XYZ file of C-alpha atoms in Angstrom:
311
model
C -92.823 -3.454 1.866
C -91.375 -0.619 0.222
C -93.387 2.129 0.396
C -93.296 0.627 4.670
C -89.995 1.067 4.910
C -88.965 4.503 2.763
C -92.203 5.701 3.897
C -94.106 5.171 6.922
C -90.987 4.135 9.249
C -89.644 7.179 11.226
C -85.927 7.166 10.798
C -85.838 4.083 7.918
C -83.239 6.457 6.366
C -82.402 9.926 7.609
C -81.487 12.271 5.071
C -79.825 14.848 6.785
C -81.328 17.642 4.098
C -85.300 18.347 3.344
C -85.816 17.266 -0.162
C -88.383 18.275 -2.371
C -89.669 15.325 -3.345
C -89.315 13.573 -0.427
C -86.298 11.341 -1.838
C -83.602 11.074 0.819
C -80.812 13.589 0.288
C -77.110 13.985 1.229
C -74.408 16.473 0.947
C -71.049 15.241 0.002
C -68.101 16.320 1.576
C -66.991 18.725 -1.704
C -71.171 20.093 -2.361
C -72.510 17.981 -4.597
C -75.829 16.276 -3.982
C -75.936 12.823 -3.197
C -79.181 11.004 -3.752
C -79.576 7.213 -2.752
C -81.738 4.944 -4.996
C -84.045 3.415 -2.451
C -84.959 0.199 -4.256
C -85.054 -1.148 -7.799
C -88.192 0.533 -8.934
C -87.093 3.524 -8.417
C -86.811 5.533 -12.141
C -84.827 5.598 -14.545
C -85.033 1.681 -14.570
C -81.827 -0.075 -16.122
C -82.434 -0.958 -19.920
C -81.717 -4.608 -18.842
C -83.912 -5.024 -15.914
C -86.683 -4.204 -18.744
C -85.088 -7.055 -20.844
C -85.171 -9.339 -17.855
C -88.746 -9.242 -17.027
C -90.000 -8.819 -20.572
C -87.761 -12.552 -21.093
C -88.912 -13.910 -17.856
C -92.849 -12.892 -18.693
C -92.204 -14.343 -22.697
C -90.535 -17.926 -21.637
C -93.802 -18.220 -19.380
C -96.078 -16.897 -21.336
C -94.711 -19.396 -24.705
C -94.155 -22.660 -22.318
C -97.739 -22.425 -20.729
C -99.258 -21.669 -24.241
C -97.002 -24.142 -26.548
C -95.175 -26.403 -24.686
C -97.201 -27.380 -21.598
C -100.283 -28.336 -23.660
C -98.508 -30.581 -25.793
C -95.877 -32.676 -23.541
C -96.634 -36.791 -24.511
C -98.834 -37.540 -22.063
C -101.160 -35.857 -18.942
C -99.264 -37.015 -16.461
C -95.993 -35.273 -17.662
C -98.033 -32.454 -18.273
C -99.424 -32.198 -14.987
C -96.262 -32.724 -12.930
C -93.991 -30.258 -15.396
C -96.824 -27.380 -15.181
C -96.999 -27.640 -11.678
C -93.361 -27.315 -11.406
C -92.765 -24.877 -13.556
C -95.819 -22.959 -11.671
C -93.948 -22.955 -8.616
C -90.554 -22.397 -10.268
C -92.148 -19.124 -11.851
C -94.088 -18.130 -8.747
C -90.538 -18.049 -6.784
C -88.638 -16.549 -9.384
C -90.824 -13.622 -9.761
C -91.620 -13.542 -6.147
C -87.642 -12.955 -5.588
C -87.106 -10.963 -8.480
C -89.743 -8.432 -6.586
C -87.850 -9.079 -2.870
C -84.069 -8.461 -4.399
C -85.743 -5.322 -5.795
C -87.086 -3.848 -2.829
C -85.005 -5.410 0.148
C -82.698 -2.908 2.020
C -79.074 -3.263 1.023
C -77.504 -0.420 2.148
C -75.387 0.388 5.325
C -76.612 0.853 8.076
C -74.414 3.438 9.156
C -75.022 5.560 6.543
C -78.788 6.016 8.689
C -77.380 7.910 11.365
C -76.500 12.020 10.794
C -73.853 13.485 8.258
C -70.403 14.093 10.473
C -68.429 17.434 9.760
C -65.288 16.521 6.969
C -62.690 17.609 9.282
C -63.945 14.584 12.167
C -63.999 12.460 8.524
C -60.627 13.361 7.711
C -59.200 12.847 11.107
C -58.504 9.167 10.692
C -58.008 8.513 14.410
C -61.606 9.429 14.648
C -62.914 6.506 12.885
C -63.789 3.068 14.939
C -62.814 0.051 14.754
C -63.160 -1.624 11.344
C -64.872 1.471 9.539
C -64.047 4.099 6.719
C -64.815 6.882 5.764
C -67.118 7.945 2.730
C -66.857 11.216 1.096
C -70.019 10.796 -0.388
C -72.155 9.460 2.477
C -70.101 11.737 5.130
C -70.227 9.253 7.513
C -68.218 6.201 8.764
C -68.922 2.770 6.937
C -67.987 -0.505 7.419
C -64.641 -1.372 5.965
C -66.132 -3.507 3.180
C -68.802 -0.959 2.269
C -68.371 0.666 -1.570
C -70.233 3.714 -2.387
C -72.274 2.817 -5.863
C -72.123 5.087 -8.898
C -75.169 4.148 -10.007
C -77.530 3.381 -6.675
C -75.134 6.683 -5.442
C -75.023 4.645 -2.081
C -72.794 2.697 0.387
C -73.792 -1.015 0.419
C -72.247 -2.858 2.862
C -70.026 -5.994 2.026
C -70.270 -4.842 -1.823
C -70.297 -7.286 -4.483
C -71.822 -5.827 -7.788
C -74.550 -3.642 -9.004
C -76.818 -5.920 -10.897
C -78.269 -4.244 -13.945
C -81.237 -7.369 -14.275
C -82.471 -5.894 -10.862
C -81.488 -2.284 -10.600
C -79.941 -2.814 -7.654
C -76.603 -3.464 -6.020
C -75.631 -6.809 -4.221
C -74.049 -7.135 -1.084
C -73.529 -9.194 1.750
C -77.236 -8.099 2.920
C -78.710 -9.434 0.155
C -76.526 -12.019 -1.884
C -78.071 -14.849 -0.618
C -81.409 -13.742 -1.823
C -79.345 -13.188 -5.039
C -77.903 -16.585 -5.229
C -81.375 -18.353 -4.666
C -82.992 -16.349 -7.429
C -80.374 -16.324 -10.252
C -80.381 -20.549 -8.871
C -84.341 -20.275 -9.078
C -84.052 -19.087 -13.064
C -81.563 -21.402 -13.956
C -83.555 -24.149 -12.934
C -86.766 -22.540 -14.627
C -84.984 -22.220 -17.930
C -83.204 -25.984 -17.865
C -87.065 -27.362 -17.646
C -88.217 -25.270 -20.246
C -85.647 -26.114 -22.325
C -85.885 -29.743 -21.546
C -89.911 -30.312 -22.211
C -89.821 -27.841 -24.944
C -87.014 -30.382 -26.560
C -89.367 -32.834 -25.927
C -92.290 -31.907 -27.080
C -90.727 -31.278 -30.398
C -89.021 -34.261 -30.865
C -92.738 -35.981 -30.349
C -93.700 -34.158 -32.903
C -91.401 -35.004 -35.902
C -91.658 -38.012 -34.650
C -95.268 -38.862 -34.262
C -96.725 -36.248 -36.682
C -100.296 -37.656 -36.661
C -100.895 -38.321 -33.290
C -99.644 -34.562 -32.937
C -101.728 -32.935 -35.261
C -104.657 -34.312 -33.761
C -103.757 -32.825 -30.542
C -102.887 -29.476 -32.230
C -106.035 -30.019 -33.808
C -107.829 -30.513 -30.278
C -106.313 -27.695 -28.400
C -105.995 -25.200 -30.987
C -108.281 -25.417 -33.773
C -105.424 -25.946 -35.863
C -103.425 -28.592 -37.172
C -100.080 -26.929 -38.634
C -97.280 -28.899 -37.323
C -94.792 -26.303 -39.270
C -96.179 -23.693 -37.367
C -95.957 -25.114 -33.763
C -92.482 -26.349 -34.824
C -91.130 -22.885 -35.303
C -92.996 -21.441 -32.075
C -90.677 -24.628 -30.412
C -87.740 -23.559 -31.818
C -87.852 -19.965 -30.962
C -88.287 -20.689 -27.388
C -85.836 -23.406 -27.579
C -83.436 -20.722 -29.096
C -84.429 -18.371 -26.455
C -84.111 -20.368 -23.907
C -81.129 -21.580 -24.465
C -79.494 -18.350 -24.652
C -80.709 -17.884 -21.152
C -79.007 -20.991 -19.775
C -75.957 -19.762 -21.555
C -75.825 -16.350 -19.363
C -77.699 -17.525 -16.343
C -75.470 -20.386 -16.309
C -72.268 -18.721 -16.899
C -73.571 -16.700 -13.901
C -74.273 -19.262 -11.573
C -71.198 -21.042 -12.011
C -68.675 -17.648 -11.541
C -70.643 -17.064 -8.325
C -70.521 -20.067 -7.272
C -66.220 -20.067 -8.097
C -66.217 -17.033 -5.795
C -68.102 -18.469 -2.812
C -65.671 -21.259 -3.314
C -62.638 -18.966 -3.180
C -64.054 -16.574 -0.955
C -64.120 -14.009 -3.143
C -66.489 -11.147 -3.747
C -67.092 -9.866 -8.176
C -65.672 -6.503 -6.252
C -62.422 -8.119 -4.983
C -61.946 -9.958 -8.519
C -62.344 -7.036 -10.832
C -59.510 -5.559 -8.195
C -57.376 -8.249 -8.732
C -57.552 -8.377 -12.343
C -56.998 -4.731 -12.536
C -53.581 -4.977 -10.124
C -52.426 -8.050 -12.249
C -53.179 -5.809 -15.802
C -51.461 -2.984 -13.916
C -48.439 -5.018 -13.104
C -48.193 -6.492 -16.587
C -47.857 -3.048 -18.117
C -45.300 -1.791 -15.639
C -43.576 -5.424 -16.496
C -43.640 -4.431 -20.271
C -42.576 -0.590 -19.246
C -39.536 -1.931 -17.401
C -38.665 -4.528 -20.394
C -39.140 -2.543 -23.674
C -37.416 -5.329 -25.361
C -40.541 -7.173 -24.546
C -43.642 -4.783 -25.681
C -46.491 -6.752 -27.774
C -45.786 -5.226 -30.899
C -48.799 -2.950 -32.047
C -51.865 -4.513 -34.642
C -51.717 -3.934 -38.005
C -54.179 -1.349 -37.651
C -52.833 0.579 -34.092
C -51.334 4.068 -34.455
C -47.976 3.943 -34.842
C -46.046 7.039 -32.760
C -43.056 8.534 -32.756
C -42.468 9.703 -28.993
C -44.626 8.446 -26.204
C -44.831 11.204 -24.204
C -46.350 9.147 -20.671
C -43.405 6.842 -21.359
C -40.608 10.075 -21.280
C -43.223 11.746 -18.138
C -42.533 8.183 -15.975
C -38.950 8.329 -16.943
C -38.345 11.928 -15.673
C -40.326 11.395 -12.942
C -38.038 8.232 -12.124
C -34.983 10.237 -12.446
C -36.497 13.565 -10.595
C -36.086 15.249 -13.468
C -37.688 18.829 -14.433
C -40.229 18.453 -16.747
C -40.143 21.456 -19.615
């Protein structure tokens, strides 16, 4: 699908420039070259989005190998495999889609405009802005990304697990998957619980079936496989689900992770221009803060304030 639509479709994404290497290329409004990352596979891959599909590979790989062979009975078995086969099937099947599906704007397809029509703000329609970057008019909620160096429309984050940004294109797809691997690690982490309380409880009937589908009957050693992907596990629910539940506070408040960083940033901003006003009431410095003797931004605002020459 991606190679289809970077590729093979005339148009997909018009660059503007040739490019060497046949990545799509831009020219900012000041020179510099702006290259947009096409889709999550696209190198140098985030350090994290390694991490998340060597964890999402390992917590497979362990539950199929130690946990699903030795839940009580068959019938659990069967039924929690097959669950956790389709669980796993859809969460790496939309762990490939968020990765490749198109998320940018889809103004930003069209040709690069000249920077004085961009700087002529009665020039731009309804509901659009302009992008110094892109050199074209986007849609009003559109945010060029640092790291994808592209406008995605209705901007929400860039997601480091995917290597790619979420917006209003694709957060939906977003919500189902990080939903999808929530779900995939509570069942883990509930048969895998299981399973090992079985064991310490019923040590003979489980060594015989360690002894049956391994070879091997060392109930210490299955035990500590168990707990290391119990561990694991659990520190997934801890950050998936810490996840789920802020996205799910900003559908419910109709906010965007965008909008919220904003707002936390205008509230710190307001609290130190509360404290600037108030000296009396400055947090005193740690014990371990440098302690100076003139503040020179301090002394710049007040001169500034009082239109004041500075010397």
């Amino acid at each position: 699908v991606s190679v289809l639509y970077w590729r093979m479709i005339p148009g997909a994404w018009n660059p503007g420039l040739p490019s060497e290497d046949g990545r799509p290329k831009f020219t900012s409004i000041t020179g510099l070259d702006v290259r947009p990352r096409r889709h999550g596979f696209e190198l140098p891959l985030d350090t994290w989005q390694i991490w998340g599909w060597w964890s999402i590979v390992a917590i497979f790989v362990m539950y199929f190998c130690v946990t699903g062979p030795m839940l009580p009975n068959h019938a659990a078995a069967f039924s929690v495999t097959a669950v956790m086969a389709s669980i796993g099937t859809i969460v790496i099947a939309m762990k490939i889609i968020m990765s490749i599906l198109p998320n940018e704007d889809l103004q930003t397809h069209g040709p690069q405009l000249p920077a004085a029509t961009l700087r002529d703000t009665s020039l731009a329609p309804t509901g659009a802005s302009m992008c110094s970057y892109c050199r074209r008019w986007t849609d009003r909620s559109s945010r060029h990304c640092a790291v994808c160096d592209k406008c995605v429309i209705g901007f929400d984050h860039h997601c480091r697990w995917l290597n790619v940004c979420v917006g209003s294109r694709n957060y939906r797809p977003f919500i189902g998957f990080v939903s999808a691997t929530l779900a995939s690690l509570l069942v883990v982490v509930a048969a895998t619980a299981a399973t090992a309380a079985d064991c310490l409880g019923h040590v003979d009937r489980c060594r015989s079936r360690l002894r049956l589908m391994y070879g091997e009957a060392s109930i210490e050693a299955y035990l500590v496989f168990a707990f290391v992907l119990l561990a694991y596990t659990l520190c997934g629910v801890g950050v998936i689900g810490h996840l789920w539940c802020y996205h799910m506070w900003l559908i419910a408040t109709g906010r965007t992770t965008y909008s919220h960083i904003q707002e936390q940033r205008e509230r710190k901003r307001a609290e130190r221009e509360r404290q600037r006003l108030a000296p009396g009431e400055n947090t005193p410095p740690g014990c371990c803060a440098e302690v100076k003797r003139r503040d020179f931004k301090a002394e710049n605002r007040s001169r500034t304030a009082e239109n004041a020459p500075f010397s």
